Short mmCIF file of C-alpha atoms and ligand atoms in Angstrom, two decimals:
data_model
loop_
_atom_site.label_atom_id
_atom_site.label_comp_id
_atom_site.label_asym_id
_atom_site.label_seq_id
_atom_site.Cartn_x
_atom_site.Cartn_y
_atom_site.Cartn_z
CA MET A 7 0.00 0.00 0.00
CA THR A 8 1.33 3.47 -0.79
CA THR A 9 0.01 6.16 1.47
CA ALA A 10 0.70 9.80 0.59
CA ASN A 11 2.85 11.39 3.28
CA MET A 12 0.87 13.84 5.35
CA GLY A 13 3.86 15.08 7.29
CA GLY A 14 5.15 17.71 4.84
CA PRO A 15 7.69 20.22 6.07
CA THR A 16 6.02 20.28 9.47
CA GLY A 17 6.23 16.50 10.04
CA ARG A 18 8.66 14.60 12.21
CA ILE A 19 12.10 13.16 11.39
CA LEU A 20 12.82 9.48 12.07
CA VAL A 21 16.56 8.88 12.60
CA VAL A 22 17.15 5.14 12.15
CA GLY A 23 20.27 4.15 14.08
CA GLY A 24 19.62 7.39 15.95
CA TYR A 25 21.59 6.44 19.08
CA GLY A 26 24.62 4.94 17.25
CA ALA A 27 28.06 6.56 16.81
CA VAL A 28 26.88 8.67 13.84
CA GLY A 29 23.15 8.74 14.61
CA ALA A 30 23.54 10.25 18.09
CA THR A 31 25.02 13.43 16.53
CA VAL A 32 22.26 13.49 13.89
CA THR A 33 19.60 13.19 16.60
CA SER A 34 21.07 15.84 18.91
CA THR A 35 21.83 18.34 16.11
CA LEU A 36 18.42 17.99 14.49
CA THR A 37 16.73 18.23 17.90
CA GLU A 38 18.30 21.68 18.38
CA TRP A 39 16.87 22.78 15.03
CA PHE A 40 13.53 20.93 15.18
CA PRO A 41 12.68 20.58 18.89
CA GLY A 42 10.14 17.86 19.64
CA ARG A 43 10.13 16.60 16.06
CA VAL A 44 13.05 14.13 16.02
CA ILE A 45 12.55 10.41 16.77
CA PRO A 46 15.62 8.19 17.15
CA GLY A 47 15.05 4.53 16.24
CA GLY A 48 16.86 1.19 16.50
CA ARG A 49 16.28 -2.50 17.18
CA ASP A 50 16.82 -2.33 20.93
CA ALA A 51 13.38 -1.31 22.24
CA ALA A 52 14.68 -0.32 25.69
CA ARG A 53 17.50 1.84 24.28
CA ALA A 54 15.18 3.41 21.73
CA ARG A 55 12.66 4.28 24.48
CA GLU A 56 15.43 5.61 26.77
CA ASN A 57 16.29 8.03 23.95
CA GLY A 58 12.67 9.04 23.45
CA GLY A 59 12.41 7.00 20.27
CA VAL A 60 10.84 3.91 18.72
CA ARG A 61 11.82 0.33 17.97
CA VAL A 62 12.49 -0.09 14.25
CA ASP A 63 14.39 -2.68 12.21
CA VAL A 64 15.42 -1.87 8.62
CA SER A 65 15.91 -5.55 7.85
CA ASP A 66 12.14 -5.99 8.29
CA PRO A 67 10.47 -3.82 5.58
CA GLU A 68 6.92 -4.78 6.64
CA GLY A 69 7.66 -3.83 10.26
CA PHE A 70 9.24 -0.59 9.01
CA ARG A 71 6.00 0.28 7.16
CA GLU A 72 4.04 -0.37 10.35
CA VAL A 73 6.33 1.99 12.29
CA LEU A 74 5.71 4.74 9.70
CA ASP A 75 1.95 4.07 9.88
CA GLY A 76 2.07 4.22 13.68
CA LEU A 77 3.96 7.52 13.75
CA GLY A 78 1.71 8.93 11.03
CA ASP A 79 3.49 12.24 10.33
CA VAL A 80 7.05 11.35 9.33
CA ALA A 81 8.36 13.92 6.84
CA ALA A 82 11.92 12.60 6.57
CA VAL A 83 13.88 9.45 7.41
CA VAL A 84 17.62 9.56 8.06
CA LEU A 85 19.25 6.16 7.60
CA CYS A 86 22.23 5.92 9.96
CA VAL A 87 22.57 2.19 9.40
CA GLU A 88 22.77 0.26 6.12
CA PRO A 89 19.63 -1.74 5.29
CA PRO A 90 20.16 -5.02 3.40
CA ASP A 91 18.42 -3.72 0.25
CA ALA A 92 16.43 -0.76 -1.12
CA ARG A 93 12.97 -1.78 0.17
CA VAL A 94 12.97 0.66 3.09
CA ALA A 95 14.05 3.49 0.77
CA ARG A 96 11.30 2.55 -1.69
CA THR A 97 8.66 2.65 1.06
CA CYS A 98 9.76 6.16 2.08
CA LEU A 99 9.99 7.59 -1.41
CA GLU A 100 6.69 6.12 -2.63
CA ARG A 101 4.99 7.74 0.38
CA GLY A 102 6.57 11.13 -0.36
CA ILE A 103 8.86 10.87 2.69
CA HIS A 104 12.29 12.47 2.19
CA LEU A 105 15.34 10.31 2.76
CA VAL A 106 18.95 10.92 3.80
CA ASP A 107 21.22 7.88 3.52
CA ILE A 108 24.71 7.91 5.03
CA GLY A 109 25.54 4.46 3.60
CA ALA A 110 28.84 3.82 1.86
CA THR A 111 28.09 0.60 -0.05
CA ARG A 112 27.97 0.99 -3.82
CA ARG A 113 25.40 -1.77 -4.46
CA GLN A 114 22.94 -0.30 -1.95
CA LEU A 115 23.35 3.29 -3.20
CA ASP A 116 22.91 2.17 -6.83
CA ALA A 117 19.68 0.40 -5.86
CA VAL A 118 18.32 3.56 -4.18
CA ALA A 119 19.39 5.70 -7.17
CA GLU A 120 17.06 3.58 -9.31
CA LEU A 121 14.13 4.96 -7.29
CA HIS A 122 14.51 8.41 -8.88
CA ASP A 123 11.25 8.23 -10.87
CA PRO A 124 9.02 7.08 -7.98
CA ALA A 125 10.57 9.85 -5.85
CA VAL A 126 9.85 12.51 -8.48
CA ARG A 127 6.25 11.24 -8.77
CA SER A 128 5.65 11.54 -5.01
CA GLY A 129 7.60 14.81 -4.64
CA ALA A 130 10.17 13.27 -2.27
CA THR A 131 13.90 13.94 -2.27
CA ALA A 132 16.57 11.37 -1.39
CA LEU A 133 20.11 12.48 -0.61
CA LEU A 134 22.88 9.91 -1.00
CA SER A 135 26.65 10.07 -0.37
CA VAL A 136 26.13 11.96 2.88
CA GLY A 137 28.97 11.88 5.41
CA VAL A 138 32.76 12.02 5.25
CA ALA A 139 33.48 9.26 2.70
CA PRO A 140 31.26 9.24 0.77
CA GLY A 141 30.16 12.82 1.35
CA LEU A 142 32.94 15.34 1.93
CA THR A 143 35.10 13.33 -0.52
CA ASN A 144 32.43 13.91 -3.20
CA LEU A 145 32.29 17.65 -2.47
CA LEU A 146 36.08 18.10 -2.55
CA ALA A 147 36.21 16.03 -5.74
CA ARG A 148 33.70 18.34 -7.37
CA ARG A 149 35.69 21.43 -6.37
CA ALA A 150 38.92 19.95 -7.78
CA HIS A 151 37.08 18.77 -10.92
CA GLU A 152 35.72 22.27 -11.55
CA ALA A 153 39.10 23.89 -10.85
CA VAL A 154 40.68 22.01 -13.79
CA GLY A 155 37.71 22.62 -16.09
CA GLY A 156 36.55 18.97 -15.97
CA ALA A 157 38.88 16.26 -14.66
CA GLU A 158 40.16 13.29 -16.65
CA SER A 159 41.19 11.62 -13.42
CA LEU A 160 40.41 12.02 -9.73
CA ARG A 161 42.40 10.63 -6.81
CA LEU A 162 40.69 10.66 -3.41
CA THR A 163 42.49 9.86 -0.18
CA VAL A 164 40.93 9.30 3.25
CA LEU A 165 42.91 9.11 6.49
CA LEU A 166 40.98 7.87 9.54
CA GLY A 167 42.01 8.10 13.18
CA SER A 168 42.51 4.61 14.61
CA GLY A 169 42.04 5.98 18.12
CA GLU A 170 38.43 6.97 17.44
CA ARG A 171 35.71 4.67 18.79
CA HIS A 172 34.06 3.91 15.46
CA GLY A 173 30.59 2.37 15.64
CA ALA A 174 30.06 -1.38 15.18
CA ASP A 175 28.25 -0.96 11.87
CA ALA A 176 31.03 1.24 10.45
CA VAL A 177 33.71 -1.24 11.56
CA ARG A 178 31.70 -4.12 10.01
CA TRP A 179 31.60 -2.15 6.74
CA THR A 180 35.39 -1.60 6.87
CA VAL A 181 36.04 -5.30 7.54
CA GLN A 182 33.86 -6.17 4.52
CA GLY A 183 35.92 -3.74 2.42
CA LEU A 184 39.17 -5.37 3.53
CA ALA A 185 37.86 -8.72 2.28
CA GLU A 186 37.68 -7.33 -1.27
CA PRO A 187 40.80 -7.58 -3.45
CA ALA A 188 42.65 -4.32 -4.27
CA THR A 189 41.78 -2.80 -7.64
CA ALA A 190 44.90 -0.59 -7.96
CA GLY A 191 48.25 -0.08 -6.29
CA PRO A 192 49.04 1.99 -3.17
CA GLU A 193 50.04 5.64 -3.59
CA ARG A 194 52.08 8.05 -1.53
CA THR A 195 50.18 11.26 -0.80
CA PHE A 196 50.67 14.34 1.36
CA LEU A 197 47.78 14.77 3.82
CA PRO A 198 47.34 18.12 5.55
CA GLY A 199 48.26 17.77 9.22
CA PHE A 200 49.79 14.29 8.74
CA GLY A 201 52.53 14.63 6.08
CA ALA A 202 53.37 12.01 3.45
CA ARG A 203 51.38 8.79 3.82
CA THR A 204 50.94 5.59 1.81
CA ALA A 205 47.27 5.00 1.11
CA HIS A 206 45.67 1.86 -0.32
CA PRO A 207 42.70 1.43 -2.69
CA PHE A 208 39.49 0.86 -0.73
CA PRO A 209 35.92 0.22 -1.98
CA PHE A 210 34.32 3.53 -0.90
CA SER A 211 31.24 4.16 -3.04
CA ASP A 212 32.32 7.70 -4.02
CA GLN A 213 34.77 6.50 -6.71
CA HIS A 214 31.93 4.72 -8.55
CA THR A 215 29.37 7.49 -8.07
CA LEU A 216 31.70 10.27 -9.29
CA ARG A 217 32.40 8.45 -12.56
CA ARG A 218 28.70 8.88 -13.28
CA THR A 219 27.76 12.18 -11.64
CA LEU A 220 30.86 14.16 -12.74
CA ARG A 221 31.53 11.98 -15.81
CA VAL A 222 35.16 11.42 -14.83
CA PRO A 223 36.37 8.12 -16.32
CA ASP A 224 39.17 7.40 -13.86
CA VAL A 225 38.45 7.74 -10.11
CA THR A 226 40.16 5.88 -7.25
CA THR A 227 39.71 6.27 -3.49
CA ARG A 228 42.48 5.18 -1.14
CA LEU A 229 42.52 4.72 2.63
CA CYS A 230 45.14 4.89 5.35
CA LEU A 231 45.01 5.19 9.14
CA ASP A 232 46.81 7.74 11.27
CA SER A 233 48.93 4.89 12.65
CA ARG A 234 51.54 3.96 10.02
CA PRO A 235 52.27 0.49 11.54
CA LEU A 236 48.57 -0.37 11.69
CA THR A 237 48.03 0.72 8.08
CA GLY A 238 51.04 -1.33 6.97
CA MET A 239 49.91 -4.42 8.88
CA LEU A 240 46.27 -4.25 7.73
CA PHE A 241 47.06 -3.90 4.05
CA ALA A 242 49.84 -6.51 4.22
CA LEU A 243 47.22 -8.94 5.58
CA ARG A 244 44.89 -7.99 2.74
CA ARG A 245 47.65 -8.46 0.11
CA ALA A 246 48.35 -11.88 1.56
CA GLY A 247 44.64 -12.74 1.14
CA LEU A 248 44.28 -13.38 4.87
CA LEU A 249 41.29 -11.03 5.25
CA ARG A 250 39.19 -12.74 2.58
CA VAL A 251 37.69 -14.90 5.33
CA ALA A 252 35.72 -11.77 6.29
CA CYS A 253 33.27 -12.70 3.49
CA ARG A 254 31.93 -15.32 5.93
CA PRO A 255 29.51 -13.88 8.54
CA ALA A 256 31.14 -15.61 11.55
CA ALA A 257 34.65 -14.42 10.58
CA GLN A 258 33.24 -10.95 9.87
CA ARG A 259 31.72 -10.76 13.36
CA LEU A 260 34.97 -11.96 14.93
CA LEU A 261 37.15 -9.45 13.02
CA THR A 262 34.69 -6.61 13.71
CA GLY A 263 34.95 -7.41 17.44
CA VAL A 264 38.77 -7.49 17.29
CA PHE A 265 39.08 -4.25 15.28
CA ARG A 266 36.70 -2.43 17.64
CA ARG A 267 39.13 -3.10 20.47
CA VAL A 268 42.13 -1.55 18.65
CA HIS A 269 42.66 2.09 19.65
CA THR A 270 46.22 3.12 18.89
CA GLY A 271 46.09 6.64 17.56
CA GLY A 272 44.09 9.83 17.70
CA ASP A 273 40.65 10.81 16.41
CA ALA A 274 41.77 13.29 13.75
CA PHE A 275 40.97 12.53 10.12
CA ALA A 276 41.87 14.03 6.74
CA VAL A 277 40.46 13.92 3.22
CA ARG A 278 42.16 14.93 -0.01
CA ALA A 279 40.95 15.17 -3.62
CA ASP A 280 43.32 15.59 -6.58
CA ALA A 281 42.07 16.32 -10.10
CA ARG A 282 43.99 16.27 -13.38
CA HIS A 283 43.14 17.36 -16.88
CA GLY A 284 46.13 17.30 -19.24
CA ASP A 285 48.71 19.49 -17.53
CA GLN A 286 46.03 21.16 -15.36
CA TYR A 287 46.12 20.07 -11.74
CA ALA A 288 44.15 21.02 -8.60
CA ALA A 289 43.81 19.58 -5.12
CA TYR A 290 41.64 20.28 -2.07
CA GLY A 291 42.05 18.92 1.42
CA LEU A 292 40.29 19.03 4.76
CA THR A 293 41.01 17.98 8.31
CA GLY A 294 38.82 17.50 11.36
CA ARG A 295 38.33 15.39 14.48
CA ALA A 296 35.92 12.51 15.14
CA GLN A 297 34.69 11.40 11.71
CA SER A 298 31.54 9.77 13.16
CA ARG A 299 30.53 13.12 14.67
CA VAL A 300 31.36 14.98 11.44
CA THR A 301 29.41 12.39 9.40
CA GLY A 302 26.46 13.06 11.71
CA LEU A 303 26.84 16.82 11.26
CA VAL A 304 26.85 16.47 7.46
CA ALA A 305 23.72 14.29 7.66
CA ALA A 306 21.99 16.80 9.95
CA PHE A 307 22.86 19.69 7.61
CA ALA A 308 21.53 17.73 4.60
CA THR A 309 18.32 16.91 6.48
CA ARG A 310 17.79 20.56 7.40
CA GLU A 311 18.14 21.50 3.71
CA LEU A 312 15.53 18.86 2.86
CA MET A 313 13.15 20.12 5.52
CA THR A 314 13.27 23.65 4.11
CA GLY A 315 11.69 22.21 0.96
CA SER A 316 14.17 23.94 -1.36
CA LEU A 317 15.70 20.81 -2.92
CA PRO A 318 14.38 19.20 -6.12
CA ALA A 319 12.44 15.93 -5.93
CA GLY A 320 14.26 12.76 -6.99
CA VAL A 321 17.38 10.90 -5.86
CA HIS A 322 20.59 12.94 -5.76
CA HIS A 323 24.14 12.45 -4.58
CA ILE A 324 25.48 15.29 -2.43
CA GLU A 325 27.72 16.71 -5.18
CA GLN A 326 24.76 17.09 -7.53
CA LEU A 327 23.05 19.79 -5.45
CA PRO A 328 25.15 22.99 -5.27
CA SER A 329 23.46 24.26 -2.07
CA LEU A 330 24.89 21.29 -0.15
CA ASP A 331 28.43 22.55 -0.81
CA GLY A 332 27.54 25.07 1.93
CA VAL A 333 28.18 22.32 4.47
CA LEU A 334 31.94 22.82 4.03
CA GLY A 335 31.71 26.44 5.22
CA TRP A 336 29.33 25.50 8.08
CA LEU A 337 31.66 22.71 9.27
CA GLY A 338 34.35 25.37 9.76
CA SER A 339 32.58 26.30 13.00
CA HIS A 340 32.85 22.63 14.06
CA GLY A 341 36.63 22.41 13.66
CA VAL A 342 36.75 21.14 10.07
CA THR A 343 39.21 23.14 7.95
CA THR A 344 38.97 23.00 4.16
CA ARG A 345 41.65 24.47 1.90
CA ARG A 346 43.04 24.38 -1.58
CA LEU A 347 46.40 22.61 -1.70
CA ASP A 348 49.17 23.56 -4.07
CA GLY A 349 51.07 21.24 -6.42
CA ARG A 350 54.06 21.01 -4.11
CA THR A 351 52.01 19.24 -1.46
CA ARG A 352 51.53 16.17 -3.69
CA ARG A 353 54.48 13.78 -3.34
N1 NAP B 3 29.21 8.22 4.79
C1 NAP B 3 30.14 8.17 5.73
O1 NAP B 3 31.11 8.90 5.74
C2 NAP B 3 29.99 7.25 6.91
C3 NAP B 3 30.82 7.44 8.02
C4 NAP B 3 30.64 6.61 9.13
C5 NAP B 3 29.69 5.60 9.10
N2 NAP B 3 28.94 5.44 7.97
C6 NAP B 3 27.93 4.37 7.92
O2 NAP B 3 27.00 4.67 8.93
C7 NAP B 3 26.45 3.49 9.46
C8 NAP B 3 26.41 3.57 10.98
O3 NAP B 3 27.71 3.66 11.50
P1 NAP B 3 27.93 3.88 13.06
O4 NAP B 3 29.39 4.07 13.24
O5 NAP B 3 27.02 4.93 13.61
O6 NAP B 3 27.46 2.44 13.60
P2 NAP B 3 26.83 2.08 15.04
O7 NAP B 3 27.43 2.91 16.13
O8 NAP B 3 26.94 0.59 15.11
O9 NAP B 3 25.32 2.52 14.91
C9 NAP B 3 24.37 1.78 14.22
C10 NAP B 3 23.01 2.11 14.83
O10 NAP B 3 22.01 1.47 14.05
C11 NAP B 3 21.18 0.63 14.85
N3 NAP B 3 20.89 -0.53 14.02
C12 NAP B 3 21.70 -1.55 13.69
N4 NAP B 3 21.06 -2.42 12.89
C13 NAP B 3 19.80 -1.93 12.72
C14 NAP B 3 18.65 -2.38 12.01
N5 NAP B 3 18.65 -3.53 11.32
N6 NAP B 3 17.53 -1.62 12.04
C15 NAP B 3 17.50 -0.46 12.74
N7 NAP B 3 18.56 0.02 13.44
C16 NAP B 3 19.69 -0.73 13.43
C17 NAP B 3 22.01 0.32 16.09
O11 NAP B 3 21.20 0.14 17.25
P3 NAP B 3 20.58 -1.31 17.57
O12 NAP B 3 21.74 -2.26 17.60
O13 NAP B 3 19.90 -1.12 18.89
O14 NAP B 3 19.63 -1.61 16.46
C18 NAP B 3 22.82 1.60 16.24
O15 NAP B 3 22.10 2.58 16.93
C19 NAP B 3 27.30 2.37 8.91
O16 NAP B 3 26.55 1.70 7.91
C20 NAP B 3 28.49 3.03 8.30
O17 NAP B 3 29.01 2.34 7.17
C21 NAP B 3 29.05 6.24 6.89
#
């Protein structure tokens, strides 16, 4: 059954995963802007209630529909956990409920992107690639792409702090990524605040999205951690094929548990985007602390834009809507510094 959304811009916002590492920031930031209209959700009924929210499970699409029916006036859903497929997104968009998805898995984002026409028909907007990577990587890539008049190649680099307490779902996603074979070689890159680092190809969704949205044929995203020994060890294990076991659910759970206990660095992170077109070259970089918090801030900003009703209906990645570039300036007041880098900083 498709029920037209009656929430409109005055409805409430359901934050699924709203008390997780990312979701807690989304919930608290949106609550400041929309007091009394933000509902955190998750599978743990007691925890959800403690946080003033509801029990909801995105792996149960029928149950998810019942939750929306029960709440009655949901105007927007923020997904701070990856559902197994696009059914939850379809339910929202067919009902005219806006959607913000912080997911980083290419297959899932591609499936949601296919819901563009139903979203246009219902007048709903879905925002994808919302967060740090994907998210801020996409925005820096677009700046660098424009600075060279249309890039032929883009190189994205993400450095994460291994001392940060990343959420279980984010660590599970990273473990899954480590199980995939490398698609390119490592590269040495200068990261603002960290110096020269060796980064390794990693299956962030941005590199696939940007080939389509910016029409750049050659895009690669690489990852390193602030701890050089940990980066070296992790990618040596991947090269040796020892992390392929993470394809199996039991091994994935075990490795996620082990990785969640490793805290040997700080919580600062950095992102860099390099664009080339012939002999034209441009690079942008940013640094901040606590990527889960910053991901939550980006998601809250995107949701506020949606709630103002100024964004076009349909499914869009963050770099496709120019007003969302404003998040980079806004994050400046939250300790995230963005700057253009010169050619000498790429080694
Ligand atoms: N775009 C980016 O830059 C970026 C950055 C960081 C993270 N992420 C993505 O964000 C997601 C969340 O990461 P996180 O670090 O916040 O993880 P987290 O701390 O484990 O939070 C996940 C939250 O979702 C809830 N949850 C888990 N499974 C659920 C389900 N089936 N239905 C409803 N709620 C469920 C959990 O509560 P219960 O266990 O009680 O259900 C928890 O509150 C991950 O998918 C990660 O890949 C994206």
